[in-house]
GROMACS .gro file of C-alpha atoms in nm:
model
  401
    1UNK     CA    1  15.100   3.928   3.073
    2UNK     CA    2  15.264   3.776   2.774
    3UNK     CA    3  14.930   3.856   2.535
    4UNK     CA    4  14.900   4.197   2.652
    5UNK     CA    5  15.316   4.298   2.569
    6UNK     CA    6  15.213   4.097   2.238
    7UNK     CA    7  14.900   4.314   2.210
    8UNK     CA    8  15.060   4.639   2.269
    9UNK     CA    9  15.360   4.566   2.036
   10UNK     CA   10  15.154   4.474   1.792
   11UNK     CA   11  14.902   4.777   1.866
   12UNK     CA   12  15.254   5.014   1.843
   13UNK     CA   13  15.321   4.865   1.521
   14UNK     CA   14  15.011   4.949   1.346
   15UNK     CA   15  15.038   5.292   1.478
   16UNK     CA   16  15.377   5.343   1.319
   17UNK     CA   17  15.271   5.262   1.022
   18UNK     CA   18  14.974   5.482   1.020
   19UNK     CA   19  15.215   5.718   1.105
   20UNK     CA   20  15.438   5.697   0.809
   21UNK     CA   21  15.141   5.635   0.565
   22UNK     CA   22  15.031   5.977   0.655
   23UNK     CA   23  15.381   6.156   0.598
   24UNK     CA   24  15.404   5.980   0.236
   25UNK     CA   25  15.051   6.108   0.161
   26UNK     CA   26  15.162   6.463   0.277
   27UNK     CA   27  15.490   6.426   0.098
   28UNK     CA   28  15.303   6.331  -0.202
   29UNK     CA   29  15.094   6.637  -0.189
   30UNK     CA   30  15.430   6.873  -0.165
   31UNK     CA   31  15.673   6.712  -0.346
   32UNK     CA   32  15.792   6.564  -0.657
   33UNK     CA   33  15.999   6.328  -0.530
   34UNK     CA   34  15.790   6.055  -0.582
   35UNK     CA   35  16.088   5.763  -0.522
   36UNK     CA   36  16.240   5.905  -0.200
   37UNK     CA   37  15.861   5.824  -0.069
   38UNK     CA   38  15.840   5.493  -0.213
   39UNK     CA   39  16.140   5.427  -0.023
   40UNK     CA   40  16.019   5.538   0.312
   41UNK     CA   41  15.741   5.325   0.247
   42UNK     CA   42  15.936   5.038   0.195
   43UNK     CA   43  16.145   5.038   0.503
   44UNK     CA   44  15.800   5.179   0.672
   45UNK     CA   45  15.637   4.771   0.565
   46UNK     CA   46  15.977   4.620   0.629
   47UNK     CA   47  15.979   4.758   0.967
   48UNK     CA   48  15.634   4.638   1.076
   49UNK     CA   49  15.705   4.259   0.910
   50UNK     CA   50  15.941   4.234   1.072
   51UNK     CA   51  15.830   4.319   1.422
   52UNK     CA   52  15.537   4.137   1.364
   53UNK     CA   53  15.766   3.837   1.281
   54UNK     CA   54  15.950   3.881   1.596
   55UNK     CA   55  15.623   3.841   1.801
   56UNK     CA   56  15.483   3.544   1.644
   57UNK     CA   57  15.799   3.318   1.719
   58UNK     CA   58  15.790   3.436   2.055
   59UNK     CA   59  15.447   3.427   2.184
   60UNK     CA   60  15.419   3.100   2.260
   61UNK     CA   61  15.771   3.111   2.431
   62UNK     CA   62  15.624   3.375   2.631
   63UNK     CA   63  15.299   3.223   2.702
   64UNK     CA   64  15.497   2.876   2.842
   65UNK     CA   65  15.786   3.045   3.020
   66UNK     CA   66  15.613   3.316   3.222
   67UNK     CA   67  15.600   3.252   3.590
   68UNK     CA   68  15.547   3.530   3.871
   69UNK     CA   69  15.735   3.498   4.167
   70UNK     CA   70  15.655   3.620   4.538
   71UNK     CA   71  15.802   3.936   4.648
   72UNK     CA   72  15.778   3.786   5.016
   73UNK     CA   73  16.095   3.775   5.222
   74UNK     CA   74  16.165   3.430   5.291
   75UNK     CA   75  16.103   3.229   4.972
   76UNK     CA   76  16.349   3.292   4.702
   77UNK     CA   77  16.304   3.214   4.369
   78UNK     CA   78  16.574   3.065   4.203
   79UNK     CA   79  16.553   2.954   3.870
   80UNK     CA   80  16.276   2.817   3.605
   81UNK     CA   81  16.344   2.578   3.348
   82UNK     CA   82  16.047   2.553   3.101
   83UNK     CA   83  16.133   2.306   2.880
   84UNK     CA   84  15.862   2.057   2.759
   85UNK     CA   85  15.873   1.714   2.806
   86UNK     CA   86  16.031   1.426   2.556
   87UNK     CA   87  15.655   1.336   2.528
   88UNK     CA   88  15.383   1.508   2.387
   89UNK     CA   89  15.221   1.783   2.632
   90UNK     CA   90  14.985   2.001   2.548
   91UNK     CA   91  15.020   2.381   2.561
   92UNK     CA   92  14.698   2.446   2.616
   93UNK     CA   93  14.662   2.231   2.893
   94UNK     CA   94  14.575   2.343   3.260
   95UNK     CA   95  14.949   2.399   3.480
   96UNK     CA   96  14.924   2.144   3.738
   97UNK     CA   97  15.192   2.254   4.060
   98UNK     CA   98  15.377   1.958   4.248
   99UNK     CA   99  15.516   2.133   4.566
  100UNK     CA  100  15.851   1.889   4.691
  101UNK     CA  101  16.065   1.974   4.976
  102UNK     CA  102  16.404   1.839   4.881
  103UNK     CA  103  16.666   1.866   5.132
  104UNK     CA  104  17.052   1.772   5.105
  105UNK     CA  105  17.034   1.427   5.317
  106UNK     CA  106  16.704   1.306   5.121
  107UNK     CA  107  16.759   1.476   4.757
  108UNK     CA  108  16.793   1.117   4.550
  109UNK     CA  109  16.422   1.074   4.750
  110UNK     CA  110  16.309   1.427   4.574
  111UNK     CA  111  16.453   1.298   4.267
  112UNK     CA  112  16.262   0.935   4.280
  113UNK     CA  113  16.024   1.106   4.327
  114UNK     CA  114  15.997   1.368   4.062
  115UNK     CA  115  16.058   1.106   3.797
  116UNK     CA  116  15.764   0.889   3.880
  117UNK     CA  117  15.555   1.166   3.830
  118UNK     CA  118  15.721   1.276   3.506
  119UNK     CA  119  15.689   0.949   3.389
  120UNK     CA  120  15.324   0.837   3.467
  121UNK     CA  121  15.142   1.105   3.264
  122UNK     CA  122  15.105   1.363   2.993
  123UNK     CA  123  14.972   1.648   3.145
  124UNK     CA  124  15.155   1.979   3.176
  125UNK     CA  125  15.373   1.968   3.534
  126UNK     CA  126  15.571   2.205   3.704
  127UNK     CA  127  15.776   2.117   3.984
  128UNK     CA  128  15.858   2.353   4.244
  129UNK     CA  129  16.144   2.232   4.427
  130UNK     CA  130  16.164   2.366   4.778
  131UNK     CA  131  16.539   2.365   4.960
  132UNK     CA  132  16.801   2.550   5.150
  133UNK     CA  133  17.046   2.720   5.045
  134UNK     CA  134  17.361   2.504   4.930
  135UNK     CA  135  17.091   2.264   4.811
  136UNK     CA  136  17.011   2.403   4.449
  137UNK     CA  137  17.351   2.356   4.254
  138UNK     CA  138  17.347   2.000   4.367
  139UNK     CA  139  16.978   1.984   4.206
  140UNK     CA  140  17.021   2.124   3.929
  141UNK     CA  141  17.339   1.942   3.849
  142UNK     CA  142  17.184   1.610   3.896
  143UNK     CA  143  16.838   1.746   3.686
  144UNK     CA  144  17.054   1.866   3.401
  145UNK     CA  145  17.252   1.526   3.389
  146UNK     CA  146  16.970   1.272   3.381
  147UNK     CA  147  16.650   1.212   3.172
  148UNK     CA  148  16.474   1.491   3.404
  149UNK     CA  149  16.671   1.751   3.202
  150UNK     CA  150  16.363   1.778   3.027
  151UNK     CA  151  16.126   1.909   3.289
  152UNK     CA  152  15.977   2.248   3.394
  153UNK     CA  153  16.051   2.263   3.743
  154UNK     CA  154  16.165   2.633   3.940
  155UNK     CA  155  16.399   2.607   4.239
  156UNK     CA  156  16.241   2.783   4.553
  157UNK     CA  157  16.491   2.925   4.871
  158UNK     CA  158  16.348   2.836   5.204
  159UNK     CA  159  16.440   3.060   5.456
  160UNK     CA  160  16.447   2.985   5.808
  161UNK     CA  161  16.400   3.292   5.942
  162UNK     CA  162  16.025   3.251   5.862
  163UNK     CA  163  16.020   2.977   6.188
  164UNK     CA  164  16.171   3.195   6.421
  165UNK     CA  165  16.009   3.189   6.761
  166UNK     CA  166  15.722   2.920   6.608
  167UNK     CA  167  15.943   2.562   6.632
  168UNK     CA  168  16.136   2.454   6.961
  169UNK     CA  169  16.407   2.223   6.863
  170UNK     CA  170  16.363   1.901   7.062
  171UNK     CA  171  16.586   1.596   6.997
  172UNK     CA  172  16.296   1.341   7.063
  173UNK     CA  173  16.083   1.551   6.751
  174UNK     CA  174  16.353   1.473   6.504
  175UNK     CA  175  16.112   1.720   6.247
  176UNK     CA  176  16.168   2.035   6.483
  177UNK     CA  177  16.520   2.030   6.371
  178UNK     CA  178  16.421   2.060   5.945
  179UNK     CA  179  16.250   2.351   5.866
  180UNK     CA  180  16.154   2.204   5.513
  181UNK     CA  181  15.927   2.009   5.701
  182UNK     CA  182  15.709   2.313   5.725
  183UNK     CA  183  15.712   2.405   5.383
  184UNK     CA  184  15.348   2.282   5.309
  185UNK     CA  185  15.252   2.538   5.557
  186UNK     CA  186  15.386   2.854   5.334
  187UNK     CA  187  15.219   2.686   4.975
  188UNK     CA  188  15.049   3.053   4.841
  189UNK     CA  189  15.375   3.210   4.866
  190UNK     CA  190  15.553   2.912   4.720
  191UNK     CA  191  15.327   2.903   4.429
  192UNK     CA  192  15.177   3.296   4.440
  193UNK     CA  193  15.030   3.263   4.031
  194UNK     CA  194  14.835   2.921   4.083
  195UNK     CA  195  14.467   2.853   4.243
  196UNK     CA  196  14.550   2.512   4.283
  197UNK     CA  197  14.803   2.284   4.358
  198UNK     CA  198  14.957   1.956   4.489
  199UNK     CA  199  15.216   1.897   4.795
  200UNK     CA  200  15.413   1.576   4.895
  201UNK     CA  201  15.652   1.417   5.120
  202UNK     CA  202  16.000   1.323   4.871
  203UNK     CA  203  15.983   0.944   5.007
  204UNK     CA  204  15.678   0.900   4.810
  205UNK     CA  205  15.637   0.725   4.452
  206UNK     CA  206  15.365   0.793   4.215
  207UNK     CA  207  15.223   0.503   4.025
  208UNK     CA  208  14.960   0.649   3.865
  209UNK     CA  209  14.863   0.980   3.651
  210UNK     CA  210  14.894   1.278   3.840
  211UNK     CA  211  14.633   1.467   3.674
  212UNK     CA  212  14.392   1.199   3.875
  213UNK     CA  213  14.484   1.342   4.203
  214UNK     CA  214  14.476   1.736   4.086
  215UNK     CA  215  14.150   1.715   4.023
  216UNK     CA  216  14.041   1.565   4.322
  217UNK     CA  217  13.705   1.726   4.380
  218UNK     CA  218  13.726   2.005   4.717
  219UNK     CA  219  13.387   2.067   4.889
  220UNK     CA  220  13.309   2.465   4.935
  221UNK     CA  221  13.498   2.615   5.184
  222UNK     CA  222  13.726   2.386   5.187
  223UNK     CA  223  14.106   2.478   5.129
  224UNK     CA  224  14.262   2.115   5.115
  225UNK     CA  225  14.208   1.748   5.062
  226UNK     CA  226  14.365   1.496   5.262
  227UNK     CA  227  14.388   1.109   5.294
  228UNK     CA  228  14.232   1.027   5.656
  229UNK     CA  229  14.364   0.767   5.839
  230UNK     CA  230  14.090   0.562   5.929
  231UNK     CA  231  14.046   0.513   5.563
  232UNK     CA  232  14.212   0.141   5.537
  233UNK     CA  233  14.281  -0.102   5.844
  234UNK     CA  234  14.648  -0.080   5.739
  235UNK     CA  235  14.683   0.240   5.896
  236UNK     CA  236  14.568   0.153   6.154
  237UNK     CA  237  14.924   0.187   6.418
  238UNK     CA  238  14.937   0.222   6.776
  239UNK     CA  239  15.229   0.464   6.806
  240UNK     CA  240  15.438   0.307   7.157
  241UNK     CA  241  15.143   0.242   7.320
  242UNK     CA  242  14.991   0.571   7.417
  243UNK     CA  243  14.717   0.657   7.176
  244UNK     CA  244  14.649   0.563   6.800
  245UNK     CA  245  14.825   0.706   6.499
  246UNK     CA  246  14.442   0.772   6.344
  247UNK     CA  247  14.248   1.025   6.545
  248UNK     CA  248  14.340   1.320   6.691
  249UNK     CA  249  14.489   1.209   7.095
  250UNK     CA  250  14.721   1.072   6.898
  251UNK     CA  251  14.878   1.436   6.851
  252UNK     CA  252  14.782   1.657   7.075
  253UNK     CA  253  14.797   1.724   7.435
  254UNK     CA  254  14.440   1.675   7.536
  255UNK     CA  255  14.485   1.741   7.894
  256UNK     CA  256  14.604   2.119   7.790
  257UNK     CA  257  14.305   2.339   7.868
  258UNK     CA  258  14.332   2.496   7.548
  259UNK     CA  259  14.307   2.218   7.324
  260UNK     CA  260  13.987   2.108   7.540
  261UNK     CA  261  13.843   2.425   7.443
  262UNK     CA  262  13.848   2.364   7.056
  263UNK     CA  263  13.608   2.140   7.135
  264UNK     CA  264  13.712   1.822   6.906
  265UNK     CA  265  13.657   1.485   6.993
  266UNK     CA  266  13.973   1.360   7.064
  267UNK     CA  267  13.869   1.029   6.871
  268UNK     CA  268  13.832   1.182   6.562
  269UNK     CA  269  13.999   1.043   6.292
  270UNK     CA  270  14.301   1.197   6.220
  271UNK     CA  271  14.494   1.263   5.833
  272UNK     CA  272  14.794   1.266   5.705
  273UNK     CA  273  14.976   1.579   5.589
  274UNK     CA  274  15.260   1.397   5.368
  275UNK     CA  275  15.002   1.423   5.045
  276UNK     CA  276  14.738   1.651   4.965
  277UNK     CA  277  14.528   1.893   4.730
  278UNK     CA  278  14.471   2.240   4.784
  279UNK     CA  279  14.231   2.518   4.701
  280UNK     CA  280  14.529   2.813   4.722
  281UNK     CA  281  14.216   3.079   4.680
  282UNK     CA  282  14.028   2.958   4.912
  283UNK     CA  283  14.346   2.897   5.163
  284UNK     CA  284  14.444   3.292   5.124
  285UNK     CA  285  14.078   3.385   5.181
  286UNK     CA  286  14.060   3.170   5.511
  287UNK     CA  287  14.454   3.260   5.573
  288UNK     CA  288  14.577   2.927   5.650
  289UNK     CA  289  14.884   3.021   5.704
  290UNK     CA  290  14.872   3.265   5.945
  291UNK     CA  291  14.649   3.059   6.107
  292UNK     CA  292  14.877   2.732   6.124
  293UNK     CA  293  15.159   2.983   6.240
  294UNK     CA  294  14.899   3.090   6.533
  295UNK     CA  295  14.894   2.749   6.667
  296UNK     CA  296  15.314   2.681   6.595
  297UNK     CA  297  15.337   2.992   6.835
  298UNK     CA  298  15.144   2.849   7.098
  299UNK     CA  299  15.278   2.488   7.080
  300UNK     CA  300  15.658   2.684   7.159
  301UNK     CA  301  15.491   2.856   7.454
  302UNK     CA  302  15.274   2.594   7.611
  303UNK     CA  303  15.343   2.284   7.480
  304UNK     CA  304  15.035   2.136   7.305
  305UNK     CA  305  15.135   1.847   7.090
  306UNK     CA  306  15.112   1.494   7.225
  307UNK     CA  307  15.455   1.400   7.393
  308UNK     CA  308  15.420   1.042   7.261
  309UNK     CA  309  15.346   1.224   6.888
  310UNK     CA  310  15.257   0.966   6.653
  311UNK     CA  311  15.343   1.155   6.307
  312UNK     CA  312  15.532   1.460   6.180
  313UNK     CA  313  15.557   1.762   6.400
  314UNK     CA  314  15.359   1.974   6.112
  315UNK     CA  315  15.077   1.753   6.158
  316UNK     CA  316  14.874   1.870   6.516
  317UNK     CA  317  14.850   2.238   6.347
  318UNK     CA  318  14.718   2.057   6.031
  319UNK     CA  319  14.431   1.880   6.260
  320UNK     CA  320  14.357   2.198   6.450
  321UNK     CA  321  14.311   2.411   6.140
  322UNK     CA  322  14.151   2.178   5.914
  323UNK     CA  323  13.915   2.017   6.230
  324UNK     CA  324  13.581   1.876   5.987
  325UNK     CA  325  13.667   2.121   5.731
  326UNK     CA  326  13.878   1.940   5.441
  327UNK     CA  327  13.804   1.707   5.177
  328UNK     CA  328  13.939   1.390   5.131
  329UNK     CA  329  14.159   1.214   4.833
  330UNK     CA  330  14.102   0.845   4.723
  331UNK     CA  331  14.294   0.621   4.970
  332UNK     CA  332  14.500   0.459   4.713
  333UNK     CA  333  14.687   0.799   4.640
  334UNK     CA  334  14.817   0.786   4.998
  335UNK     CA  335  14.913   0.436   5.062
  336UNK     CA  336  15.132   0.476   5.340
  337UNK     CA  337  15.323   0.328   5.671
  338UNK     CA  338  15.557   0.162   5.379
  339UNK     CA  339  15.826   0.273   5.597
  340UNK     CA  340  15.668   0.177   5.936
  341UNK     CA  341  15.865  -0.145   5.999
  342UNK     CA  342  16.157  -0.300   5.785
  343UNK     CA  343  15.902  -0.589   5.700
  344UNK     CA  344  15.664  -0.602   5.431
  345UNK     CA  345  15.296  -0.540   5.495
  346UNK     CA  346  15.109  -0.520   5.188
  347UNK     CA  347  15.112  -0.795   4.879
  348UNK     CA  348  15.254  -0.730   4.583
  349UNK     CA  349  14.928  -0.722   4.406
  350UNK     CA  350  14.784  -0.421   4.607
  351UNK     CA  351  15.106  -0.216   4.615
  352UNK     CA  352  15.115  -0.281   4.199
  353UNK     CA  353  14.743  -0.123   4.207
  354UNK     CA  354  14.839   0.163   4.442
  355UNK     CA  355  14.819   0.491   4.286
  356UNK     CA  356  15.094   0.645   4.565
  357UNK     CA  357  15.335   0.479   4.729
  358UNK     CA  358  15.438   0.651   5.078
  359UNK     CA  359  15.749   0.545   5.295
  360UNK     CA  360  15.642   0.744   5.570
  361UNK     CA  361  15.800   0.652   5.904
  362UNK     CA  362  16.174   0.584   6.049
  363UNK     CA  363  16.246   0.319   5.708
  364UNK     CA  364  16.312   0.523   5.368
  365UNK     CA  365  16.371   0.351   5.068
  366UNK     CA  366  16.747   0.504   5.007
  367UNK     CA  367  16.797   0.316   5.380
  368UNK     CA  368  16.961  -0.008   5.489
  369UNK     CA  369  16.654  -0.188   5.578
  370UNK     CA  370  16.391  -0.066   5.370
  371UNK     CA  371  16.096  -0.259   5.276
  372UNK     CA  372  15.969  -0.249   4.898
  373UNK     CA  373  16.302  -0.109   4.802
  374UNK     CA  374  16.266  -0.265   4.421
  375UNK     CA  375  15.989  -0.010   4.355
  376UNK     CA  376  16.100   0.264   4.457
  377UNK     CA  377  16.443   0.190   4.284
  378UNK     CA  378  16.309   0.158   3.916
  379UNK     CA  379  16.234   0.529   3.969
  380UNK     CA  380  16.555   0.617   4.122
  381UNK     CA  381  16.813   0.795   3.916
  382UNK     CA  382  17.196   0.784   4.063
  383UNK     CA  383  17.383   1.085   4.158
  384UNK     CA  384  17.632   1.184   3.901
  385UNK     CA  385  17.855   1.374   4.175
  386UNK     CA  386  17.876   1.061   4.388
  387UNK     CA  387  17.702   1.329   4.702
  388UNK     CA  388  17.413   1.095   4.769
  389UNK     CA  389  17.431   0.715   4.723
  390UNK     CA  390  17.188   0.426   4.879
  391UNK     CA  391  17.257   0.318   5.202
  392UNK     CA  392  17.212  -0.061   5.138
  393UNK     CA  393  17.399  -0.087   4.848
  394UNK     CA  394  17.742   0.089   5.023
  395UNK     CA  395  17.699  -0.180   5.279
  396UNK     CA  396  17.662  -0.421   5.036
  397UNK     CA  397  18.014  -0.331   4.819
  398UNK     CA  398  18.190  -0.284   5.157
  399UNK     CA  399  18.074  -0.662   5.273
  400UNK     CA  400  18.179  -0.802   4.918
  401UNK     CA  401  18.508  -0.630   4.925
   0.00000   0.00000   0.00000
């Protein structure tokens, strides 16, 4: 869009001047006044410099700022801040789109989380920030305030409403009761100008360059890329003894007739939602979303998630959709169940080589008895208004005081 306003400026331009030419030639024909035309010809070339000047300086802010939001109810754009990085990016080079859900109670997560990215490569990143609404002024206070202030990154409105009658609250589910949780699901309308993009959990740290995991080859037909969880024996969990937290009985009902019909082995290995690539064209063509709100719908009227579930609450949709057709991402950009127990259960060697660091599970690395807390801190960047502050360390100052 930017070329073709700089195009038809520029096109408008030339026109003008073409336009005045042809009076001074006429005017030089008919009259003697030979320096009232030399005049108009003057301000005539004036006129068209500087126009012309005008565009030049602000093309390329044009070509880096430009970013088309959804007209869908629901997900409201809020701001975009397109400044480069400190380091060297290059204009020229490919967008990559980092979907984050950042809510109030987890934003220094978000924020960890953002600057390991930021910091771990060159390539050109844009952050879209997904919250609710109260959420963005802390955000972008704590953004503007730090050594983020640099990045491109746009603000994105969830809006509940767009979960109405397709999540059941349920205390034992603590995910049924935070509708950013089901952000991944809405990812075309979150990011409506790209054809690819990146989503993941905000209690994850990235070690390695992002661009790595963008271009994570997708098979045809296939609208995402997961990690599966029979990929390494360390995720291998048994979830309070009733089924495993790799294949698929380990999320959904599988004595509901309906889930029998689909068909799928209920041992098949299961993946995990918290980090993945998608195709966004070839999710619109297949309408994953519509189709992931299909099965939300029927889960509120009949109940067909596993009552023991061993993950997130967006994950048995994910299974059911995605059943043998996704692609997968290396396992060490998913390196997960950091957050499983407070104890430590990888060595310090293979968690230094891990491309992705994930704290999925009941221990977060802002908690009290987090394990690997020292890594995710060095990417951790204190709130200036005080709002959020690490668990452990509160504890810590009250017992010394």
């Amino acid at each position: 869009m930017a070329i073709l306003m700089y195009l038809l400026t520029l096109g408008a331009c030339f026109c003008f001047v073409g336009l005045i030419t042809n009076i001074y030639i006429r005017q030089k024909k008919k009259m003697s006044f030979r320096k009232v035309n030399i005049i108009i010809l003057v301000l005539a070339v004036a006129l068209f410099l500087l126009v012309l000047h005008h565009n030049f300086l602000g093309l390329s802010s044009l070509l880096r700022n430009e970013v088309s939001d959804s007209g869908i109810v629901g997900l409201q754009p809020v701001d975009f801040v397109p400044n480069a990085p400190q380091h060297a990016v290059d204009g020229r080079q490919e967008e990559i789109p980092v979907v984050i859900a950042a809510s109030e109670d987890r934003l220094g997560g978000a924020i960890a989380a953002i600057n390991s990215i930021q910091h771990n490569t060159r390539s050109n990143v844009i952050f879209y920030i997904v919250t609710l609404n109260g959420t963005g002024d802390h955000l972008r206070s704590w953004l503007s305030s730090s050594t983020l202030k640099s990045i491109r990154y746009k603000i994105v409105n969830f809006d509940t409403k767009l979960l109405e009658g397709k999540v059941k609250e349920d205390p034992d589910q603590g995910d049924s009761m935070k509708p950013l949780t089901f952000a991944r699901f809405y990812l075309p309308i979150l990011v409506p100008s790209a054809k690819k993009a990146i989503y993941m959990d905000d209690d994850v740290i990235v070690q390695g360059d992002i661009l790595a995991l963008y271009n994570t080859p997708l098979k045809p037909g296939h609208a995402a890329a997961f990690s599966e969880d029979c990929d390494s024996s360390s995720t291998k969990v048994v979830i309070r003894g009733a089924g495993n937290q790799y294949n698929y009985v380990g999320y959904l009902d599988y004595k509901k007739e309906r889930i029998r019909k689909l068909s799928m082995k209920a041992s098949t290995c299961s993946f995990n939602p918290g980090v993945f690539v998608a195709n966004l064209t070839e999710w619109k063509r297949q309408n994953i979303t519509s189709q992931l709100e299909k099965w939300m719908k029927l889960n509120v009227e009949e109940g067909l998630y596993s009552r023991t579930l061993a993950g997130s609450i967006t994950t048995p949709p994910l299974l059911i959709v995605f059943y043998q057709q996704h692609s997968t991402i290396d396992p060490m950009w998913n390196v997960r169940h950091l957050g499983s127990s407070a104890g430590k259960r990888y060595s310090p060697q293979f968690v230094k080589a891990a491309k992705l660091l994930h704290w999925n599970g009941h221990f977060k690395p802002w908690g009290r008895t987090a394990s690997y807390t020292d890594v995710w801190e060095k990417w951790y960047i204190p709130d200036p208004t005080g709002k959020f502050s690490l668990i452990r360390r509160h504890v810590e100052i009250s017992n010394i005081k």
